Short mmCIF file of C-alpha atoms and ligand atoms in Angstrom, two decimals:
data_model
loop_
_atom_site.label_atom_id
_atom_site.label_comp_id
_atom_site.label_asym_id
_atom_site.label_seq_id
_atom_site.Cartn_x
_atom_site.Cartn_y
_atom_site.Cartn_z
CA UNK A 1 213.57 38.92 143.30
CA UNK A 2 216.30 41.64 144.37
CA UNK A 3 217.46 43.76 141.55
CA UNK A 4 220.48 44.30 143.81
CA UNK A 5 224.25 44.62 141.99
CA UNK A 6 225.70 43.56 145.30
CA UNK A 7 223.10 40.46 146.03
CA UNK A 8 225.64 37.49 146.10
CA UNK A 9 227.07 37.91 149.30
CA UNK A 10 223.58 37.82 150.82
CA UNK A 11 221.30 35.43 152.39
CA UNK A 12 218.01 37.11 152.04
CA UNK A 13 216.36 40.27 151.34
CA UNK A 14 216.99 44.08 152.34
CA UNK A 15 215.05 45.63 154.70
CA UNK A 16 212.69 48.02 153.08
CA UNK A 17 213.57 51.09 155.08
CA UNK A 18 217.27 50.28 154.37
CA UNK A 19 215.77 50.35 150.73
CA UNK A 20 214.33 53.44 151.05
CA UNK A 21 217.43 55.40 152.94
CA UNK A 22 220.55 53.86 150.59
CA UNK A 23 218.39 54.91 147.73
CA UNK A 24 219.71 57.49 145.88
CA UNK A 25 217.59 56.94 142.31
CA UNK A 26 215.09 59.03 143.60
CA UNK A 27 218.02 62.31 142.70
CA UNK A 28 220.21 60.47 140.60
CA UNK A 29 218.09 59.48 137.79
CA UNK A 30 219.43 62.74 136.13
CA UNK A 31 222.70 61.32 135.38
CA UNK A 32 221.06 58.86 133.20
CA UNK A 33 222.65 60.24 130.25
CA UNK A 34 226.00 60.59 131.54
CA UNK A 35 226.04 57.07 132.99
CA UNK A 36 224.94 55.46 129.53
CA UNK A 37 227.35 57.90 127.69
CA UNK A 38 230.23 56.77 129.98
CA UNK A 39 229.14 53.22 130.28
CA UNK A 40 229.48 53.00 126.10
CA UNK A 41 232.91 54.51 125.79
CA UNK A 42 233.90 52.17 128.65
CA UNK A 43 232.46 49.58 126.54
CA UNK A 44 233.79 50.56 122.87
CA UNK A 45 237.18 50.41 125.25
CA UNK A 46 236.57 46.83 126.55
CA UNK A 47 236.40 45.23 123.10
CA UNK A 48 238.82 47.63 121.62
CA UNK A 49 241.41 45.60 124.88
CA UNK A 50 239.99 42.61 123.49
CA UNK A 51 238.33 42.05 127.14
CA UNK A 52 235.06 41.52 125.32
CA UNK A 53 234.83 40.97 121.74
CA UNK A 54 233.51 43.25 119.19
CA UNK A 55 230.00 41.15 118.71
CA UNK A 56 229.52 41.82 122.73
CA UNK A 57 230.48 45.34 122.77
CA UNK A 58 227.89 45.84 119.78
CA UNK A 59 225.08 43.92 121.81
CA UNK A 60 225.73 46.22 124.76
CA UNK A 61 226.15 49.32 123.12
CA UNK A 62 222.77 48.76 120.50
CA UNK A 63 220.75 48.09 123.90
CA UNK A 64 222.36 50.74 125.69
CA UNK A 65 220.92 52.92 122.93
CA UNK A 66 217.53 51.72 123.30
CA UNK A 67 217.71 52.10 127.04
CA UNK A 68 218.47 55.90 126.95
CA UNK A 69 215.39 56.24 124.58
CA UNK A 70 213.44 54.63 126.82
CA UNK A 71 214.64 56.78 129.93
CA UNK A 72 214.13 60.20 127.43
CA UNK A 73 210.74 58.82 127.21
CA UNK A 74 210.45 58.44 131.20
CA UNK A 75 209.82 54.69 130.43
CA UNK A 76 211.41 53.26 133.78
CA UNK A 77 209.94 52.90 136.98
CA UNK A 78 212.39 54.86 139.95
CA UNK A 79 211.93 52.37 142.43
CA UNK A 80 214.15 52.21 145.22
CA UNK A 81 214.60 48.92 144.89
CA UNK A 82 216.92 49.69 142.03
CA UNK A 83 218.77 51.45 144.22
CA UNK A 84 220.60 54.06 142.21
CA UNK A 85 220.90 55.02 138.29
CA UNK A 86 224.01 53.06 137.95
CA UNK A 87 222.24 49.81 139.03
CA UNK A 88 218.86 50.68 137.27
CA UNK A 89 221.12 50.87 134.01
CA UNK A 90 222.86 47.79 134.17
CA UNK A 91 219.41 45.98 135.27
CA UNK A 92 217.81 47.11 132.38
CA UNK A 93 220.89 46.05 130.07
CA UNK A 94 220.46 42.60 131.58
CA UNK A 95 216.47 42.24 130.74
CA UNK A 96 217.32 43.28 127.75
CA UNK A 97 220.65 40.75 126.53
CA UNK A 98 220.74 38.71 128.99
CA UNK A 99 224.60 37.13 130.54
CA UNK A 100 226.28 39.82 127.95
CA UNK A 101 225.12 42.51 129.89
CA UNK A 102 226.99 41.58 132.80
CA UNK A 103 230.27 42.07 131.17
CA UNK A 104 230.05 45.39 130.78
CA UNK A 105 231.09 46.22 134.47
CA UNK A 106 234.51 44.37 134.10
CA UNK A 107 237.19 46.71 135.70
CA UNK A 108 234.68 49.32 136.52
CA UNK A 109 233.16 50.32 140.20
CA UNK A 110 230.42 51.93 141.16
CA UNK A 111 232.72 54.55 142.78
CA UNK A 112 234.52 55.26 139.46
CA UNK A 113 231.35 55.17 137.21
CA UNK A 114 229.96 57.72 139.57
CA UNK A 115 232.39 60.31 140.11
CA UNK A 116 232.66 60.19 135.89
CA UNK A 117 228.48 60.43 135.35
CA UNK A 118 228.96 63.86 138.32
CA UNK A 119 231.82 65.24 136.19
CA UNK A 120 230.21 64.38 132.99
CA UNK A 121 226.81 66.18 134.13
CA UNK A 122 228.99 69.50 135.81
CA UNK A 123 230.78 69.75 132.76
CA UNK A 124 227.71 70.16 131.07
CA UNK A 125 225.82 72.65 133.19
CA UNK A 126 229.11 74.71 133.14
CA UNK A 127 229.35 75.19 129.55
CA UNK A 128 225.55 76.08 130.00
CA UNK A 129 225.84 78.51 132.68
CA UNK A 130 229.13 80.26 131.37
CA UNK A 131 226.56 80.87 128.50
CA UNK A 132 223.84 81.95 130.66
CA UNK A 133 226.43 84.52 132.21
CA UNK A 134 227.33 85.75 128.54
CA UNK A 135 223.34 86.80 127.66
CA UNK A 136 222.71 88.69 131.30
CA UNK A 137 225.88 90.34 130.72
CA UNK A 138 224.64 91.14 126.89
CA UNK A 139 220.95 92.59 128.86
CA UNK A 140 222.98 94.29 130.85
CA UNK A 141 225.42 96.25 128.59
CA UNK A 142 222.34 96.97 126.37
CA UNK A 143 220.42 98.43 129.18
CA UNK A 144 223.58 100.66 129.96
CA UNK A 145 223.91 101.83 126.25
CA UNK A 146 220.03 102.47 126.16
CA UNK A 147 220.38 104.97 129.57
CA UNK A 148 223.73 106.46 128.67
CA UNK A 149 222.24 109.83 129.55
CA UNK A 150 221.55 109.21 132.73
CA UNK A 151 223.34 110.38 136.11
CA UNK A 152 222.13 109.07 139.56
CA UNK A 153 223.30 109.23 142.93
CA UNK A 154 225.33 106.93 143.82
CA UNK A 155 225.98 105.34 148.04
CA UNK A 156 228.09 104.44 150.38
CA UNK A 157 226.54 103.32 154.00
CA UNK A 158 223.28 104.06 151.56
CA UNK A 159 224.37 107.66 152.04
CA UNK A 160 223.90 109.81 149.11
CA UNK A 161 227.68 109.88 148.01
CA UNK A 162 228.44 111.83 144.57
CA UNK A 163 226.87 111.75 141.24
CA UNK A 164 227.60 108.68 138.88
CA UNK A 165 226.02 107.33 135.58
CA UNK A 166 223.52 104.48 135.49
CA UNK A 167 225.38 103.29 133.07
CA UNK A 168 228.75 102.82 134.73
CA UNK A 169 226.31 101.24 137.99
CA UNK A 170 225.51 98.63 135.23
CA UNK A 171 229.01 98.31 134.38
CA UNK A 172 229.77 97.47 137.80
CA UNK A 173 227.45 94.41 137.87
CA UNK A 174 229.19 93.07 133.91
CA UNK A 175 232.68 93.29 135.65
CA UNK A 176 231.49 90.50 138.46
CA UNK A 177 229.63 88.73 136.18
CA UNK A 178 232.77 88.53 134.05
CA UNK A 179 234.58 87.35 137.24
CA UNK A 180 231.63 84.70 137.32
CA UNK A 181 232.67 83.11 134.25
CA UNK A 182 235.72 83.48 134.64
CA UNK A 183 235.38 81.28 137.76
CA UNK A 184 232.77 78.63 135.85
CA UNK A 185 235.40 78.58 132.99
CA UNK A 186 238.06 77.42 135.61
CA UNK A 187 235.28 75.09 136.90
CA UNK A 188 235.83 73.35 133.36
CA UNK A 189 239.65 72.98 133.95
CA UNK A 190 239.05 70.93 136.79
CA UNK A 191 236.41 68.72 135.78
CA UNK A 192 237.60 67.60 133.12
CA UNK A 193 239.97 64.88 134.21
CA UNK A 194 238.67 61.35 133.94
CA UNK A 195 238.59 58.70 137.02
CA UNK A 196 237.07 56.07 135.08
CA UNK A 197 239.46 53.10 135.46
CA UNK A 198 240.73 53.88 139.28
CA UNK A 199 238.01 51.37 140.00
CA UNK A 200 237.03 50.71 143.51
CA UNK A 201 239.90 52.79 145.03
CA UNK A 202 242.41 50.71 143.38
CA UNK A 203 243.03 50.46 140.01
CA UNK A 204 242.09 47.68 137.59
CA UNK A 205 244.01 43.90 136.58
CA UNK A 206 242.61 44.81 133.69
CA UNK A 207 244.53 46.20 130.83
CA UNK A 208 242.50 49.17 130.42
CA UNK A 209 242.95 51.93 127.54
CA UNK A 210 242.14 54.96 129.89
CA UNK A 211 243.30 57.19 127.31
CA UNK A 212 240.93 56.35 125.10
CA UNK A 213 238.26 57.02 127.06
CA UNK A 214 239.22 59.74 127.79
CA UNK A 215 239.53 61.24 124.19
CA UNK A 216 236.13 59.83 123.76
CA UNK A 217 234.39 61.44 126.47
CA UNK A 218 236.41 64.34 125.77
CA UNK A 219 238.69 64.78 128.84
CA UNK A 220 241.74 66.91 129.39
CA UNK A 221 243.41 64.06 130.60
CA UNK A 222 242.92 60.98 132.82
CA UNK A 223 243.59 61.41 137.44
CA UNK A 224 246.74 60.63 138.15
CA UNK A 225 245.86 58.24 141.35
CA UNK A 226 242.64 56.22 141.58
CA UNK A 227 242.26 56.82 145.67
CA UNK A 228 242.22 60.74 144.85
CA UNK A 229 240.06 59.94 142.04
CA UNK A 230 236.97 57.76 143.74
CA UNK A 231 237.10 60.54 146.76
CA UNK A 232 237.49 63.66 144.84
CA UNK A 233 234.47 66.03 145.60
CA UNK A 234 236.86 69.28 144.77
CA UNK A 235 234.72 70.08 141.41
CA UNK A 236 231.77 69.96 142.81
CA UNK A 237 232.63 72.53 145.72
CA UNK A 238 234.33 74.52 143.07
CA UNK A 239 230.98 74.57 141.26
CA UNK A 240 229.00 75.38 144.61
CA UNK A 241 231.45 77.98 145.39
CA UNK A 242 231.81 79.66 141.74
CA UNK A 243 227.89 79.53 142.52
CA UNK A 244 227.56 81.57 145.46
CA UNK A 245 229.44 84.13 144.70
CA UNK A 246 227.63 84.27 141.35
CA UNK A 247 224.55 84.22 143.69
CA UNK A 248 225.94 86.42 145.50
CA UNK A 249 225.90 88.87 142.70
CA UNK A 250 222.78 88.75 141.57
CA UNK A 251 220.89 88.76 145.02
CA UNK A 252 223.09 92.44 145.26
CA UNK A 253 221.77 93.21 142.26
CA UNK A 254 218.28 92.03 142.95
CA UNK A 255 218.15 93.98 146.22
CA UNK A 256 219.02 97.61 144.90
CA UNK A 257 216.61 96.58 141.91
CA UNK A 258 213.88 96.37 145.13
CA UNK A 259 215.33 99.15 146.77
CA UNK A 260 215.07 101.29 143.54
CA UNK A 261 211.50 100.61 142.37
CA UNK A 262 210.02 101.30 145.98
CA UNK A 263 208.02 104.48 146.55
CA UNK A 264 211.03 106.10 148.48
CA UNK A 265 213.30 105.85 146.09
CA UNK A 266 211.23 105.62 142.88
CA UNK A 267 213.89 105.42 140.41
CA UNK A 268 212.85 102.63 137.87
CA UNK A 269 209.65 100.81 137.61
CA UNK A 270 209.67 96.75 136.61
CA UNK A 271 206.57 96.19 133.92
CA UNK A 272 203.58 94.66 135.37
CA UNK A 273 204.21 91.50 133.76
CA UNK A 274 207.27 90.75 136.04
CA UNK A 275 205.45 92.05 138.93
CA UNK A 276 202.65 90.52 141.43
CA UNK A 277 199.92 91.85 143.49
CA UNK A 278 198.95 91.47 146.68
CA UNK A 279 195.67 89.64 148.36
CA UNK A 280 194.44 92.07 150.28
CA UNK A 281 195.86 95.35 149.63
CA UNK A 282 194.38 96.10 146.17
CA UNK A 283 197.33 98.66 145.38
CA UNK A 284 200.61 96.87 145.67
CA UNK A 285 202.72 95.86 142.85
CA UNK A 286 205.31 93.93 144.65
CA UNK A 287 208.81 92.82 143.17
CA UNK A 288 208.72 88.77 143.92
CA UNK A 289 211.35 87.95 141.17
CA UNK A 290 214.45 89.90 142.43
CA UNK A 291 213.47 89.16 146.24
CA UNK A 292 212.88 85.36 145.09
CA UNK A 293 216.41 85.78 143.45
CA UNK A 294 218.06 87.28 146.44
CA UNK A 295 216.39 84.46 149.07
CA UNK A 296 217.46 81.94 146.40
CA UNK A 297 221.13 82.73 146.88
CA UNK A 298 220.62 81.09 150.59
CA UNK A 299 220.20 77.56 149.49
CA UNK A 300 223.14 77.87 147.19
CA UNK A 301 225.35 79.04 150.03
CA UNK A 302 223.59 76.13 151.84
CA UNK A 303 224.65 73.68 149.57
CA UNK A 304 228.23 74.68 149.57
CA UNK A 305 228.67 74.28 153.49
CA UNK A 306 226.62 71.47 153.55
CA UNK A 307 229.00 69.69 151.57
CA UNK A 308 232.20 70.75 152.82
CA UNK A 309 230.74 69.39 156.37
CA UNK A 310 229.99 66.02 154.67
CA UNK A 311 233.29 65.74 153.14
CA UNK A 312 235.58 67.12 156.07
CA UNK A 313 236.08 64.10 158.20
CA UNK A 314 236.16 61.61 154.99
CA UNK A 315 238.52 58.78 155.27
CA UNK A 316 240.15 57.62 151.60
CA UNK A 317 238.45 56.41 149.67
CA UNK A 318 234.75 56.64 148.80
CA UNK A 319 231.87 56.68 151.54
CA UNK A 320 228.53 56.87 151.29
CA UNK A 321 228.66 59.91 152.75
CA UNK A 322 229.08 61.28 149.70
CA UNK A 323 225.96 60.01 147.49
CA UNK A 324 225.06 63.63 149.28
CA UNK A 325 227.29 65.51 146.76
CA UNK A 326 224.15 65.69 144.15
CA UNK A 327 220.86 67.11 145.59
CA UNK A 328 223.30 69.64 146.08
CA UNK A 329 224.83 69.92 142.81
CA UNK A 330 221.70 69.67 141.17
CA UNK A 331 219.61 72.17 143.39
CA UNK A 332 222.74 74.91 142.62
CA UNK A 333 222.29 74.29 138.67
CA UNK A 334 219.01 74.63 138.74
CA UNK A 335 218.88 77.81 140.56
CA UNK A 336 221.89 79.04 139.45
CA UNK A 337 220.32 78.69 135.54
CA UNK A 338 216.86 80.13 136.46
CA UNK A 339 217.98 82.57 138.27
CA UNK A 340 220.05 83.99 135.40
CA UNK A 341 217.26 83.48 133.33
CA UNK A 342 214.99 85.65 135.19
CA UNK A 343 217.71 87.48 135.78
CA UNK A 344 218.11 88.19 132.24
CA UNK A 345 214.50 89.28 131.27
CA UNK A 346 214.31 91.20 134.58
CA UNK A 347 216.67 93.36 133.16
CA UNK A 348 214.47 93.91 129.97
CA UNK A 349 211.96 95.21 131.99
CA UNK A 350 212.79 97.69 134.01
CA UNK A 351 212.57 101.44 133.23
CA UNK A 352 214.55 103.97 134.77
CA UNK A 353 213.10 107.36 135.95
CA UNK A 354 215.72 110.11 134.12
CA UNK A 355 213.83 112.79 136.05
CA UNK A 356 214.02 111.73 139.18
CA UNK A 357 217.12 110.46 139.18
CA UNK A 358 218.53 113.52 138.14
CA UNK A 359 216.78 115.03 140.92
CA UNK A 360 218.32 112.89 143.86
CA UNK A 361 221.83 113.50 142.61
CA UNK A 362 221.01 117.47 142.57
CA UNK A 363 220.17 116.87 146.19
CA UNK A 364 222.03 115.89 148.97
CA UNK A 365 225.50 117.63 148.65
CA UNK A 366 226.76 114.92 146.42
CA UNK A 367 229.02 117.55 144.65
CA UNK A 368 230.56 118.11 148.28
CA UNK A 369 233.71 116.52 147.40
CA UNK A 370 234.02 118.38 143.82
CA UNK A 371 234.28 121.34 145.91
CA UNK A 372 237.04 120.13 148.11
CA UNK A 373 238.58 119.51 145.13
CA UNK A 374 237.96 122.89 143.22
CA UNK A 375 239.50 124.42 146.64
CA UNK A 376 242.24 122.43 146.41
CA UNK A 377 243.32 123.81 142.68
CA UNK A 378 242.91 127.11 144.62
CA UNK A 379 246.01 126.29 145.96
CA UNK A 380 244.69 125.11 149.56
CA UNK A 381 245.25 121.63 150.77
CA UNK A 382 242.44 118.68 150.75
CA UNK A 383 242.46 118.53 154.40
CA UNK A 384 241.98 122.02 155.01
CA UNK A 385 239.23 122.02 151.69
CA UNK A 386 237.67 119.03 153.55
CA UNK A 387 237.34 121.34 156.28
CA UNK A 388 236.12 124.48 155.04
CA UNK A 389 233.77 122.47 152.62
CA UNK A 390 232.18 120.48 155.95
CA UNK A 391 231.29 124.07 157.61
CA UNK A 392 229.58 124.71 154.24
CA UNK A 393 227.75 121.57 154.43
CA UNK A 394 226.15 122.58 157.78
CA UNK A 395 225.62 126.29 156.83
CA UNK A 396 223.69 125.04 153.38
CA UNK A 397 221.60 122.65 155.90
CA UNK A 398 220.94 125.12 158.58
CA UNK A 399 219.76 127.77 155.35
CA UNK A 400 217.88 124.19 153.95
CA UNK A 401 219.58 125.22 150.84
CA UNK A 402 222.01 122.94 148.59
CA UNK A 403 225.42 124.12 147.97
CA UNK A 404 224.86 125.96 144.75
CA UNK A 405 222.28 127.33 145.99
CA UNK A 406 224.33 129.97 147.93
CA UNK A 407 225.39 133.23 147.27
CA UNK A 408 228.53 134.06 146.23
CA UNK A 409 229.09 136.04 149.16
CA UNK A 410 227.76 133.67 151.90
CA UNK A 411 230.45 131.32 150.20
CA UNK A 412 233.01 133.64 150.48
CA UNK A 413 232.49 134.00 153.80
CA UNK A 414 234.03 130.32 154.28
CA UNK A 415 237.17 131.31 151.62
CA UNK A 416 238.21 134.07 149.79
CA UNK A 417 239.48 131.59 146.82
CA UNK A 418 235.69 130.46 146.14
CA UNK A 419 234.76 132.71 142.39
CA UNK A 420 231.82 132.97 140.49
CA UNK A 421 233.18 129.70 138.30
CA UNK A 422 232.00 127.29 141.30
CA UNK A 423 228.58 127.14 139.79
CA UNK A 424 229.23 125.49 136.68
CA UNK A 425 231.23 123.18 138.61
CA UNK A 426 229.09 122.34 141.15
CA UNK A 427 226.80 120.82 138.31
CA UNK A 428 226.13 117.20 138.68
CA UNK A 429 227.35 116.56 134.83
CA UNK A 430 230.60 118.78 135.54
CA UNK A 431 231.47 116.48 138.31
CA UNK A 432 230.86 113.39 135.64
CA UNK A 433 232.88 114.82 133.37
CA UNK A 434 235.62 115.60 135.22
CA UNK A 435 235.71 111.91 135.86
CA UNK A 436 237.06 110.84 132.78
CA UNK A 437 239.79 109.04 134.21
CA UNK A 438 240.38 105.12 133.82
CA UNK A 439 237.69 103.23 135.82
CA UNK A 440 236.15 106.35 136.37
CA UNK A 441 232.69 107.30 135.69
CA UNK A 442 233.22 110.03 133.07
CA UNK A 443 231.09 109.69 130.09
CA UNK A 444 233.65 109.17 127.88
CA UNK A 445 235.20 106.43 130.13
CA UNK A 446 231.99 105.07 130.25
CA UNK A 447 231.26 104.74 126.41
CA UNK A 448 234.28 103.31 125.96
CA UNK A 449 233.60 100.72 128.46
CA UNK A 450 230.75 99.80 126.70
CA UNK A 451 232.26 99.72 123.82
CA UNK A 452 234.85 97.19 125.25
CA UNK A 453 232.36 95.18 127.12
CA UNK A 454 230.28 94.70 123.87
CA UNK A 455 233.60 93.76 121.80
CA UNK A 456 234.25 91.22 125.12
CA UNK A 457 231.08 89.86 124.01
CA UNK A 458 230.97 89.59 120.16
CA UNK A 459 227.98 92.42 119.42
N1 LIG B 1 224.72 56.01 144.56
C1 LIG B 1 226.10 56.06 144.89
C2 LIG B 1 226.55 57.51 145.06
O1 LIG B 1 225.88 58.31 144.55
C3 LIG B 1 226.90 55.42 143.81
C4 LIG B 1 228.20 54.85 144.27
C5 LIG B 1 227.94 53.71 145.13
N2 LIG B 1 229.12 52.99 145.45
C6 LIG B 1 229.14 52.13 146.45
N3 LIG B 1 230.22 51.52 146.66
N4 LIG B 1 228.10 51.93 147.19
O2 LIG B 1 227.53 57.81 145.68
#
């Protein structure tokens, strides 16, 4: 016997690999919840319209019920055959009451019942993730309070550039996380419109309440034209994209975590229990979870090009093209959500090195700009400081000395305006705290960005 929604117009029975490619309940079984808690508040409408009357509506909805206890429990067999969630449901609601059950699909489609269950399930994983966000933003603002003392070099081209704090390098990852939700919560904006009642691509002769439903379901408001509606894919690339760059962000953050616990760098080490070993060489202690995290971010870029390809040559209205929308939606929440979750206790494991991170930003001429700029209040311009502080540079190098490591003299060789006061302020924490300047990384600047972030956050 088919179990087919569509089986009326057909003489016999569907070729099994047609079965097998068309199916889409092998992926879409995760909407169960959504399609049973749109398919009641559709119902509740029905009878509220007097379309079906109240003793139907409470048939359908009691063995709706028992149906999504039964799927919690796993109880129903995904067989292709049933095609897709939205059939499996309605199959089941059948078995269950018989003719009644067959009324609950009046003025509904397929094409409107899915593009509600998608919403219904992004709206969910939103509030989720914006929430997921929040606690590696709370790891991270901790871990920048807990190493407030600490000064390391900071790059540019990976060049050893001028000193900064580890905490305002921490800071630097909460502001695009707070971009990130910022983006999810806009996510939410969009999703929340209900396209139940557009139907196939039409609209309904019913007199549907779409208001209500949409109060029920909680909804902004209701989509304005039922063609848009059934071929509206927007929120989902808006999720994929909010995804990737919050990928994005993390795999950044995963790679200088990498780049910082190797041997060459040395400046934190990750606890062995969120490290691995290796096979063969009995010495490694290898940092899977950030590299995992940064290859991860692939897939989710993946996903979002994938499905701006599917949709780009779409004619209105729905296609099955777009049955494609969820492995992709459903592969970006999941890694999106474990990846901020190891994300998260990643950060709770790492230690930073104070020593030797004091040591690289002593090193490498990283105070080379705070001497233009001491010049400068000499009374001599930048470019001309730039200059004179360059010639330096390669003196120091040829000598294999630092800058402050030179004599007064040899200095003065390069400028007469150079005094003894260039010492202290060729210190690595003078050239922090001279930087106490909005956005910049000045320990006081700093603490009050903490302070900020962790009022942001409720602590
Ligand atoms: N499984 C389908 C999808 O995910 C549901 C909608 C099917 N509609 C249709 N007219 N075949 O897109």
């Amino acid at each position: 016997m088919t179990r087919k929604v569509w089986g009326g117009r057909f003489r016999g029975e569907t070729d099994a690999l047609v079965n097998k490619f068309n199916a889409s309940i092998g992926f879409d079984w995760r909407l169960y919840a959504q399609d049973i808690e749109g398919s009641m508040a559709h119902c509740r409408m029905l009878a509220k319209q007097e379309i079906i009357s109240d003793d139907e509506a409470s048939l359908i909805l009691e063995a709706l019920g028992e149906i999504k206890g039964e799927l919690d429990k796993g109880q129903f067999p995904l067989d292709d055959d049933y095609e897709d969630i939205h059939s499996l449901v309605e199959k089941a609601l059948v078995d269950k009451i018989g003719a009644v059950g067959e009324k609950l699909h009046t003025g509904r489609s397929r094409n409107d019942q899915v593009a509600l269950d998608v919403r219904l399930y992004e709206r969910d994983a939103l509030y989720r993730i914006v929430e997921l966000i929040k606690e590696a933003q709370i790891t991270l603002v901790r871990l920048a309070e807990d190493n407030f003392d600490l000064m390391m070099p900071g790059y540019t081209h990976m060049q050893r550039a001028q000193p900064v704090l580890v905490a305002h390098h921490l800071l630097a990852y909460f502001e695009m996380l707070k971009r990130d939700s910022e983006r999810f919560r806009e996510c939410i904006k969009r999703v929340n419109v209900l396209p139940l009642g557009s139907a196939a691509l039409a609209g309904s002769t019913f007199d549907l309440d779409r208001e209500m439903v949409s109060r029920e379901l909680g909804f902004d408001r209701i989509s304005e034209n039922s063609m848009d509606a059934v071929s509206d894919r927007d929120f989902v690339l808006d999720f994929l994209f909010a995804s990737s760059v919050l990928m994005m962000h993390l795999s950044r953050l995963s790679e200088e975590l990498v780049i910082w616990s190797s041997q060459e760098f040395g400046f934190i080490s990750i606890s062995e229990a969120f490290c691995t070993g290796s096979s063969i060489m009995p010495q490694k202690k290898n940092p899977d979870l950030p590299e995992l995290i940064r290859g991860k971010t692939g897939r989710v870029y993946g996903h979002l090009i994938a499905l701006l390809t599917t949709m780009k040559g779409l004619p209105l209205t729905y296609n099955k093209d777009m049955q494609e929308d969820k492995e992709a939606l459903f592969d970006a929440v999941d890694t999106v959500e474990s990846c901020l979750e190891v994300m998260r206790q990643l950060l709770g494991e790492i230690s930073f090195k104070g020593e030797r991170l004091k040591k690289s930003a002593e090193e490498g001429f990283l105070v080379a700009t705070d001497l233009a700029d001491y010049l400068v209040g000499k009374g001599i311009t930048f470019r001309e400081a730039h200059e004179i502080v360059g010639k330096m540079v390669l003196f120091a190098l040829e000598q294999e000395k630092e800058l402050h490591e030179l004599t007064l003299d040899e200095m003065k060789h390069f400028t007469r305006q150079i005094k003894q006061d260039v010492y202290e302020w060729l210190e690595p924490a003078s050239s922090l705290d001279r930087r106490n300047m909005p956005g910049g990384t000045g320990p006081e600047v700093v603490k009050k960005s903490i302070a900020k972030a962790k009022q942001e956050l409720k602590l």
